[in-house]
Coordinates of C-alpha atoms in Angstrom, one line a residue:
X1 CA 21.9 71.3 -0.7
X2 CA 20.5 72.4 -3.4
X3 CA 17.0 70.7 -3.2
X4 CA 17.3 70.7 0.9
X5 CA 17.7 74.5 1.5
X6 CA 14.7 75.6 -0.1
X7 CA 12.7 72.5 1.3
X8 CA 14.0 74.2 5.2
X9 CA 12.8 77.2 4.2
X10 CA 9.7 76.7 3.0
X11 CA 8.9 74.5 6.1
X12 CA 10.0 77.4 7.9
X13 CA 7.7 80.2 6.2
X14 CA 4.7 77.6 6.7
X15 CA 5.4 77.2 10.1
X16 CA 4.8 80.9 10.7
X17 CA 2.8 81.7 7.9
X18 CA 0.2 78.7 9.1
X19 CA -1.0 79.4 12.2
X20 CA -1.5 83.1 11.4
X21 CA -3.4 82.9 8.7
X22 CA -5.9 80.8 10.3
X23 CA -6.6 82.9 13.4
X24 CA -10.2 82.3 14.6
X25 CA -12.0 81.4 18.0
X26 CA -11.5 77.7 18.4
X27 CA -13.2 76.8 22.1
X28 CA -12.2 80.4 23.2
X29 CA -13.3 80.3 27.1
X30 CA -15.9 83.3 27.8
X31 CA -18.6 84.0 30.2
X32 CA -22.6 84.6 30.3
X33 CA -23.9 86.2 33.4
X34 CA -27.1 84.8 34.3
X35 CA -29.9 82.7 32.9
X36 CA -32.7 85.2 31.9
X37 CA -34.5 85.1 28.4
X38 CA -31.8 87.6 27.3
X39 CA -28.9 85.6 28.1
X40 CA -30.1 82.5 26.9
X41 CA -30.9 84.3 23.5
X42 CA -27.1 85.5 23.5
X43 CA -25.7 81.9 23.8
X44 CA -28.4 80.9 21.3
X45 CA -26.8 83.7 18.4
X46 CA -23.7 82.8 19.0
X47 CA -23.8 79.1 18.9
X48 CA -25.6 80.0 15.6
X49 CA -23.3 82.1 14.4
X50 CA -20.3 81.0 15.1
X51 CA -20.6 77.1 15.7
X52 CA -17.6 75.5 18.0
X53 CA -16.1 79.1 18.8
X54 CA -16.9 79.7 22.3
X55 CA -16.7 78.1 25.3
X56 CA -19.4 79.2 27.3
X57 CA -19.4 79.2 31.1
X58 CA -22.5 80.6 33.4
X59 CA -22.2 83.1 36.1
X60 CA -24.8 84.4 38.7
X61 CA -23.4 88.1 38.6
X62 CA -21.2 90.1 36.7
X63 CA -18.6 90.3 40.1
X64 CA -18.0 86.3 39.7
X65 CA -17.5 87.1 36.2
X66 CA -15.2 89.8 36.7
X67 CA -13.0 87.4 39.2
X68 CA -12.9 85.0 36.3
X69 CA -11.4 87.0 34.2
X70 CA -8.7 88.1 37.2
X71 CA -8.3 84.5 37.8
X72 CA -7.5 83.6 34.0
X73 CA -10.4 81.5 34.3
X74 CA -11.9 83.1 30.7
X75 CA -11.3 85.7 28.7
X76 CA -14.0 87.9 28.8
X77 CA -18.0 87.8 29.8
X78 CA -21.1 89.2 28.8
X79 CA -23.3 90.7 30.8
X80 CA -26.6 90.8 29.6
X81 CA -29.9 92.6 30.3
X82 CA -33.2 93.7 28.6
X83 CA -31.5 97.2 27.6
X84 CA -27.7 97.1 27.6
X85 CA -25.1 94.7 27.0
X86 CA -22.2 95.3 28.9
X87 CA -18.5 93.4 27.5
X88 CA -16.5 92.2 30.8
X89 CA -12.9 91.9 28.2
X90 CA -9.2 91.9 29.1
X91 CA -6.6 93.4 26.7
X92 CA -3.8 91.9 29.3
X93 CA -4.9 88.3 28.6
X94 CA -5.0 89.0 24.9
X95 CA -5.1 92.8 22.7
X96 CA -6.4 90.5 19.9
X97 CA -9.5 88.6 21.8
X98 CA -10.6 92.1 23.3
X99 CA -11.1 93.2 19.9
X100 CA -12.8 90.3 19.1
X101 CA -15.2 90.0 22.4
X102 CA -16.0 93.9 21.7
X103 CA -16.7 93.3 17.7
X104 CA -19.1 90.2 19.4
X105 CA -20.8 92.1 21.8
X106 CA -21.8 94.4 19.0
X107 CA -23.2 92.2 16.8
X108 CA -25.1 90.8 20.0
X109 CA -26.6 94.1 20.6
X110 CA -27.9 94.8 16.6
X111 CA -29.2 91.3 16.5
X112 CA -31.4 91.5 19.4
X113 CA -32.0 95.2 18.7
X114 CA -32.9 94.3 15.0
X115 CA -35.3 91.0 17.0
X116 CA -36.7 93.4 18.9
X117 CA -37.8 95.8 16.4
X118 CA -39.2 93.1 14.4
X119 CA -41.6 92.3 17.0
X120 CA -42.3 95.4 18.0
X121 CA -43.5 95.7 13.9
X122 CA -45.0 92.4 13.9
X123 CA -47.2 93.6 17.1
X124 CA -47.9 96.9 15.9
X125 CA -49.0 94.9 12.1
X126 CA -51.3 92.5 14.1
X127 CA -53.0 95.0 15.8
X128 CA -53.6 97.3 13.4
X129 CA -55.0 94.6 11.2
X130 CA -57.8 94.0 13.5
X131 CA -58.0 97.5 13.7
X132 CA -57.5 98.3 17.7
X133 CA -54.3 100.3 17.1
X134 CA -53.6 102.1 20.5
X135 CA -53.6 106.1 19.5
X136 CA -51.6 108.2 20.7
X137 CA -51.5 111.8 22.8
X138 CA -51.7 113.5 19.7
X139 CA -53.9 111.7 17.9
X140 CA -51.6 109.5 15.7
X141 CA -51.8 105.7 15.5
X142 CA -48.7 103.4 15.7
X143 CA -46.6 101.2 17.9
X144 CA -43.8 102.8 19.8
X145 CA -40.1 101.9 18.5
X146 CA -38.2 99.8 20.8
X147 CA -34.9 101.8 22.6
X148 CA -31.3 100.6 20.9
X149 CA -29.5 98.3 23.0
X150 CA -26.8 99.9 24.5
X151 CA -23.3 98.5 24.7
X152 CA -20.3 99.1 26.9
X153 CA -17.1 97.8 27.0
X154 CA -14.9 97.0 30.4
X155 CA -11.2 96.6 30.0
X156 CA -11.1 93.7 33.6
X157 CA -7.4 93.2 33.6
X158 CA -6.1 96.1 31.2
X159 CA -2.6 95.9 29.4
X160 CA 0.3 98.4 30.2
X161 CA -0.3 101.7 28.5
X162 CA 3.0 101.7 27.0
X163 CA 2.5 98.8 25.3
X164 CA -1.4 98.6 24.2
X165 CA -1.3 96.2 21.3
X166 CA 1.4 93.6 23.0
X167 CA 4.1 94.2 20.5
X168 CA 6.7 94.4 23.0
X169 CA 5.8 91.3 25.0
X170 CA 5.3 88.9 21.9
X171 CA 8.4 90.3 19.9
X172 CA 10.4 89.0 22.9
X173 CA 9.9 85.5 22.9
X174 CA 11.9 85.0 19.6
X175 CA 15.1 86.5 20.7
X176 CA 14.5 84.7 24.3
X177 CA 14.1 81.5 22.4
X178 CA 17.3 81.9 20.4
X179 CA 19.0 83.1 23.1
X180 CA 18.6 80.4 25.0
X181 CA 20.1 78.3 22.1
X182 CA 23.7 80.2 21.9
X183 CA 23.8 79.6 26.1
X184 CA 23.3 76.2 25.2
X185 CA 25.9 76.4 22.2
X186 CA 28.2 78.2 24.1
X187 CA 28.4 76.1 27.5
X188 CA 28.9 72.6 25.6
X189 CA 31.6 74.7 23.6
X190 CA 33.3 74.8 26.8
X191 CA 33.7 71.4 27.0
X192 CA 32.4 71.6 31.1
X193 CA 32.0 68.8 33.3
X194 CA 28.4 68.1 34.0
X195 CA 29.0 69.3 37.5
X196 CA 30.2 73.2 36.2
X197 CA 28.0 73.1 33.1
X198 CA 24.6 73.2 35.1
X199 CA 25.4 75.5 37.2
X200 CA 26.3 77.9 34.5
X201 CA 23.3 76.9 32.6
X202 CA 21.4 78.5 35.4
X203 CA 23.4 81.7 36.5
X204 CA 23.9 82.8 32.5
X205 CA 19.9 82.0 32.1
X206 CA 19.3 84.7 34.7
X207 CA 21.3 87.0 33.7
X208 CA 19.8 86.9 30.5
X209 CA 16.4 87.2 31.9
X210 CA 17.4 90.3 34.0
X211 CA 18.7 91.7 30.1
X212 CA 15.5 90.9 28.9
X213 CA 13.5 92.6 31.5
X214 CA 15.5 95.4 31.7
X215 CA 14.5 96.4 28.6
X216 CA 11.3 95.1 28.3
X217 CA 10.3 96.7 31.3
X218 CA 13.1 98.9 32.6
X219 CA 13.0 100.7 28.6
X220 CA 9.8 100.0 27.3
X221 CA 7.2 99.3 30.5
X222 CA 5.5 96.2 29.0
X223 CA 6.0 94.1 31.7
X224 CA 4.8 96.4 34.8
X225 CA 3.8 94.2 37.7
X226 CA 5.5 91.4 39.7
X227 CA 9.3 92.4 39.4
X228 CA 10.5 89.5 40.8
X229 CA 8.6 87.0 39.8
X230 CA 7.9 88.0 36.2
X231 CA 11.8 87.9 36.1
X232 CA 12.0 83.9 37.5
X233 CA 9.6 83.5 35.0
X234 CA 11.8 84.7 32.1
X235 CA 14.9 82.8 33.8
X236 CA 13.1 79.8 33.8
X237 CA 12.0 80.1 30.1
X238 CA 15.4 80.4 29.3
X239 CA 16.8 78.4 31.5
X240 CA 14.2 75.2 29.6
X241 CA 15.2 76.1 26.3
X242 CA 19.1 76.0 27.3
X243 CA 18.9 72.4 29.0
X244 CA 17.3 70.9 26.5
X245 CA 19.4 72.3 23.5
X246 CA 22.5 71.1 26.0
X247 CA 20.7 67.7 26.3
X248 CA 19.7 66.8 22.8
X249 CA 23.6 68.1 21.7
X250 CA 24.6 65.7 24.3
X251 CA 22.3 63.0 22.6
X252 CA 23.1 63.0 19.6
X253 CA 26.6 65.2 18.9
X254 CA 26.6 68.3 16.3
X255 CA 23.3 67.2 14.9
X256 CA 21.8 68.7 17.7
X257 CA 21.8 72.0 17.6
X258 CA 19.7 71.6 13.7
X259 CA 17.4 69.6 16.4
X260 CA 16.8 72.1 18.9
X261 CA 16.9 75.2 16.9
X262 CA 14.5 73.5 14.5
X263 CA 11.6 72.7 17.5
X264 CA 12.7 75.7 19.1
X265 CA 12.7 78.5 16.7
X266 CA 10.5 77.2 14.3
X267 CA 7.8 74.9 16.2
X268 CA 7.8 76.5 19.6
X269 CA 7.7 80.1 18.5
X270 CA 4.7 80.2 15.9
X271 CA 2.9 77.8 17.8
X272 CA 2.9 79.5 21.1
X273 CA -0.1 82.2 20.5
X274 CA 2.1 85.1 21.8
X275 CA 0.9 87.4 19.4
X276 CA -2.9 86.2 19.8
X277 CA -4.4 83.7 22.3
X278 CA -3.7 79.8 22.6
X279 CA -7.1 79.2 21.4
X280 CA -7.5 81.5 18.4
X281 CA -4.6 78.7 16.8
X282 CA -5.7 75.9 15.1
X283 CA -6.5 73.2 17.8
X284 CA -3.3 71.2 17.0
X285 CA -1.3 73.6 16.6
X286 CA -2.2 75.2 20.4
X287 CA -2.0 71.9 22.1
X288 CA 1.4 71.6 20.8
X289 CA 2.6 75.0 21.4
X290 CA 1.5 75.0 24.8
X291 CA 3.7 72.0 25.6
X292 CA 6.6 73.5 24.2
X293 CA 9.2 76.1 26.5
X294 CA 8.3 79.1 23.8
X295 CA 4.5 78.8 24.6
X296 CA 4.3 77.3 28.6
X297 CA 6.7 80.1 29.0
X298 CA 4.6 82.9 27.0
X299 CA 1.8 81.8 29.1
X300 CA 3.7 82.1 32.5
X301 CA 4.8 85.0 31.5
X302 CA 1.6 87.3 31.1
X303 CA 0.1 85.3 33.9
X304 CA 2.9 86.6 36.2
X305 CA 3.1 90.6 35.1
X306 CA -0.5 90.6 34.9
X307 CA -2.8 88.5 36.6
X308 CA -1.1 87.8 40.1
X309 CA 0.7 84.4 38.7
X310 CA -2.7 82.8 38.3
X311 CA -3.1 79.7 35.9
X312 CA 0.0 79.8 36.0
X313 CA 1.1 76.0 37.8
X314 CA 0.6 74.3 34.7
X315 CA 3.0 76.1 32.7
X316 CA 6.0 76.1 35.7
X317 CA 5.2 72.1 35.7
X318 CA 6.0 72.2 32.0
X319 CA 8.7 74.4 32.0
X320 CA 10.4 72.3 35.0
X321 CA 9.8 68.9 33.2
X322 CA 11.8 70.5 30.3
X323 CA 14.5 71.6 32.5
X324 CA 14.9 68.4 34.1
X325 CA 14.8 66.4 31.1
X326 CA 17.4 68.2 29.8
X327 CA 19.8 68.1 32.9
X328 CA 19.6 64.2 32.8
X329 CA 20.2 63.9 29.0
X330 CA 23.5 65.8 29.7
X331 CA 24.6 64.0 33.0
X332 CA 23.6 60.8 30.7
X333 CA 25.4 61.6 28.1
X334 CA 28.5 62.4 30.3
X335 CA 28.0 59.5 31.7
X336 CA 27.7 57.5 28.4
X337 CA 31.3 59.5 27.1
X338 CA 33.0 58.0 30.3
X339 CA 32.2 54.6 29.7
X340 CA 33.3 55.2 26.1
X341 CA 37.0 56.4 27.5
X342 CA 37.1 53.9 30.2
X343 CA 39.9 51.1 31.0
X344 CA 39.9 47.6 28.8
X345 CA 37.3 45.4 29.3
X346 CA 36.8 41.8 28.5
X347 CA 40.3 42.2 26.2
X348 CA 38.5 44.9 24.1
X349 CA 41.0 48.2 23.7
X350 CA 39.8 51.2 24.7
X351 CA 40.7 54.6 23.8
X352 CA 44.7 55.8 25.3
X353 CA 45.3 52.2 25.4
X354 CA 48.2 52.8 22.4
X355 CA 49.9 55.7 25.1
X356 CA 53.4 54.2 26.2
X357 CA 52.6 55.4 29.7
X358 CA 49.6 53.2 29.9
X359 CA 52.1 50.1 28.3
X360 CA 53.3 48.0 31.6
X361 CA 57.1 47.0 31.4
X362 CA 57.9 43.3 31.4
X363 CA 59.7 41.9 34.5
X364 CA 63.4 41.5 34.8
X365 CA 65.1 38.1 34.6
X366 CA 68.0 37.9 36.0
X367 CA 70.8 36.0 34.1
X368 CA 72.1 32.2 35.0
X369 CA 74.7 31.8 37.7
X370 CA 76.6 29.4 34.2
X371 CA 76.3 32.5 32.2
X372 CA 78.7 35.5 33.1
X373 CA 76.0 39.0 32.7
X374 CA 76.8 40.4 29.3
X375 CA 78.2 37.3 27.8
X376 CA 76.1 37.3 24.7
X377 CA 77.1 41.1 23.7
X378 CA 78.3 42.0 20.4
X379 CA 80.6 44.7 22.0
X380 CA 82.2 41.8 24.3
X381 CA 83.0 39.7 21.3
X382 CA 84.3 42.0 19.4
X383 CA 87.2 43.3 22.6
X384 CA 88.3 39.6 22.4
X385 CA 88.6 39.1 19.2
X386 CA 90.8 42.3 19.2
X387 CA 93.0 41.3 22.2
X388 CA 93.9 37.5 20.5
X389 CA 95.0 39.6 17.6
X390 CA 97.6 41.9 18.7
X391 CA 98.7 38.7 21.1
X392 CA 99.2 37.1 18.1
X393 CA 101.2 39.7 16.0
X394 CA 103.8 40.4 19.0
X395 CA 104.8 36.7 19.2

């Protein structure tokens, strides 16, 4: 205990600590409008700059770009043209890579601003060196200073106002997650058969859900679109996490709940991107998370109270293989208990088979027509030997 506590615990911290201390773009999906000079000078800078960051995908105008964004297609775009920079962004699909499209687009614009300047002084340098400097109005010679490229920010898809930075949505998933453990804990507590057990999976997984948003939403308006099916999507995160603690515990006895809180709690959670994006995790770490309840849920989650449930078919499939695979490793292990428990087989005993009820009473044998019933009793004897007595003592 000694040695092991400490070993959980630091596997723990790491397992949090990790993943957000290494926050950067990793393949983070964005959008260039058009193929002009400009454009193709953006994609350029930031392929130079920031090698393996971006994933970049072309669009003829900056409408197909905005519908990518609603479509959860990318994150963001930019739109870019000889004198302005416009940042297509969405702080729904991610607080954390707005910021970070909006600190990019910036740097964009002083880069090519600073290009531009430097060929404006290169031009004005060669021309006054072969002394045809164009003058001007008044009389004085130079080259005129290129304009500042302008940059605006568009919010596409734009998070609730009560909730601007996401807190609420992302501190939800850890109490979701552990809920969905106790349901789990609780139900195979109860010692149901398979047949009540799933059910009650499901109806306490709802009702859980509807807790969840009630406060989410209901208290704290984070979650403001989609009632109905934002709250199926909670119900189903749940309802994943809760079969497959009940499975695994159903597996392999007590040592499954250490099991399932462990890939739960302290895998699914901090490598689900809740509190950033998917793809701002290191690249392991977001293909695992995304394959876990915590994260496909995240993700189905935001897609529904945001973005019309778009993108969102992936992360139902996963959530829905979890479900299932949980729902047959209880009815297997049921089944597995029953067998276990059943009659004798082959001569081997079985559990009950010591029970006196169970024990089958030998058949009766009557006694021979030569031997009166009863003859061979001790009681019998002992009359006759009595009667020849006091026979004896009257004579």
């Amino acid at each position: 205990m000694a040695v092991a506590l400490p070993l959980v615990i630091s596997l723990a911290v790491l397992a949090y600590a990790w993943p957000a201390a290494r926050i950067a773009p990793r393949d983070l999906p964005v959008g260039i409008v058009g193929t002009s000079a400009a454009s193709q000078a953006a994609v350029e800078g930031l392929a130079h700059s920031r090698p393996g960051a971006f994933d970049f995908r072309l669009y003829p105008d900056e409408e197909s770009a905005r519908t990518a964004v609603r479509e959860r297609d990318v994150y963001g775009a930019f739109v870019v043209t000889p004198g302005s920079l416009t940042v297509l962004e969405s702080t729904a699909a991610s607080p954390t890579v707005a910021q970070l499209l909006g600190d990019t687009g910036r740097q964009l614009a002083a880069r090519a601003s600073k290009a531009a300047a430097d060929r404006a002084a290169s031009s004005a340098h060669g021309t006054s060196a072969h002394g045809t400097s164009a003058r001007s109005k008044g009389g004085k010679v130079g080259a005129k200073k290129p304009a500042r490229i302008r940059v605006r920010a568009v919010d596409v898809v734009r998070i609730s106002a009560a909730d601007p930075r996401g807190v609420v949505f992302s501190s939800s998933l850890l109490p979701m997650t552990i809920c969905g453990v106790i349901i789990a804990l609780v139900a195979m507590s109860l010692r149901l058969r398979p047949v009540a057990l799933l059910p009650a999976l499901v109806v306490v997984s709802g009702a859980a859900a509807l807790g969840v948003y009630v406060v989410a939403q209901g208290f704290l308006g984070a979650l403001p679109h989609e009632h109905l099916a934002t709250w199926a999507s909670l119900a189903l995160t749940v309802l994943a996490i809760s079969a497959t603690t009940a499975g695994v515990v159903s597996l392999v006895g007590s040592a499954g709940v250490g099991l399932s809180a462990a890939l739960m709690v302290f895998v699914g959670n901090p490598f689900s991107g809740s509190t950033s994006a998917p793809e701002l995790l290191p690249k392991a770490v977001d293909d695992i998370g995304q394959w876990l309840p915590p994260g496909a849920g995240a993700s189905l989650i935001r897609g529904t109270a945001y973005f019309d449930g778009n993108d969102s078919a992936g992360h139902i499939a996963v959530l829905a293989l979890w479900s299932v695979l949980g729902v047959a490793a209880v009815l297997f292990g049921h089944r597995v208990s029953r067998v276990a428990k059943g009659p004798v087989v082959n001569g081997s005993a079985t559990a009950g088979a010591e029970d006196p009820a169970n024990e089958v009473a030998p058949p009766h044998v009557p006694p021979s027509p030569e031997e009166p019933a009863h003859s061979s009793s001790p009681a019998r004897v002992e009359t006759h030997a009595r009667s020849h007595a006091r026979h004896a003592a009257r004579t």
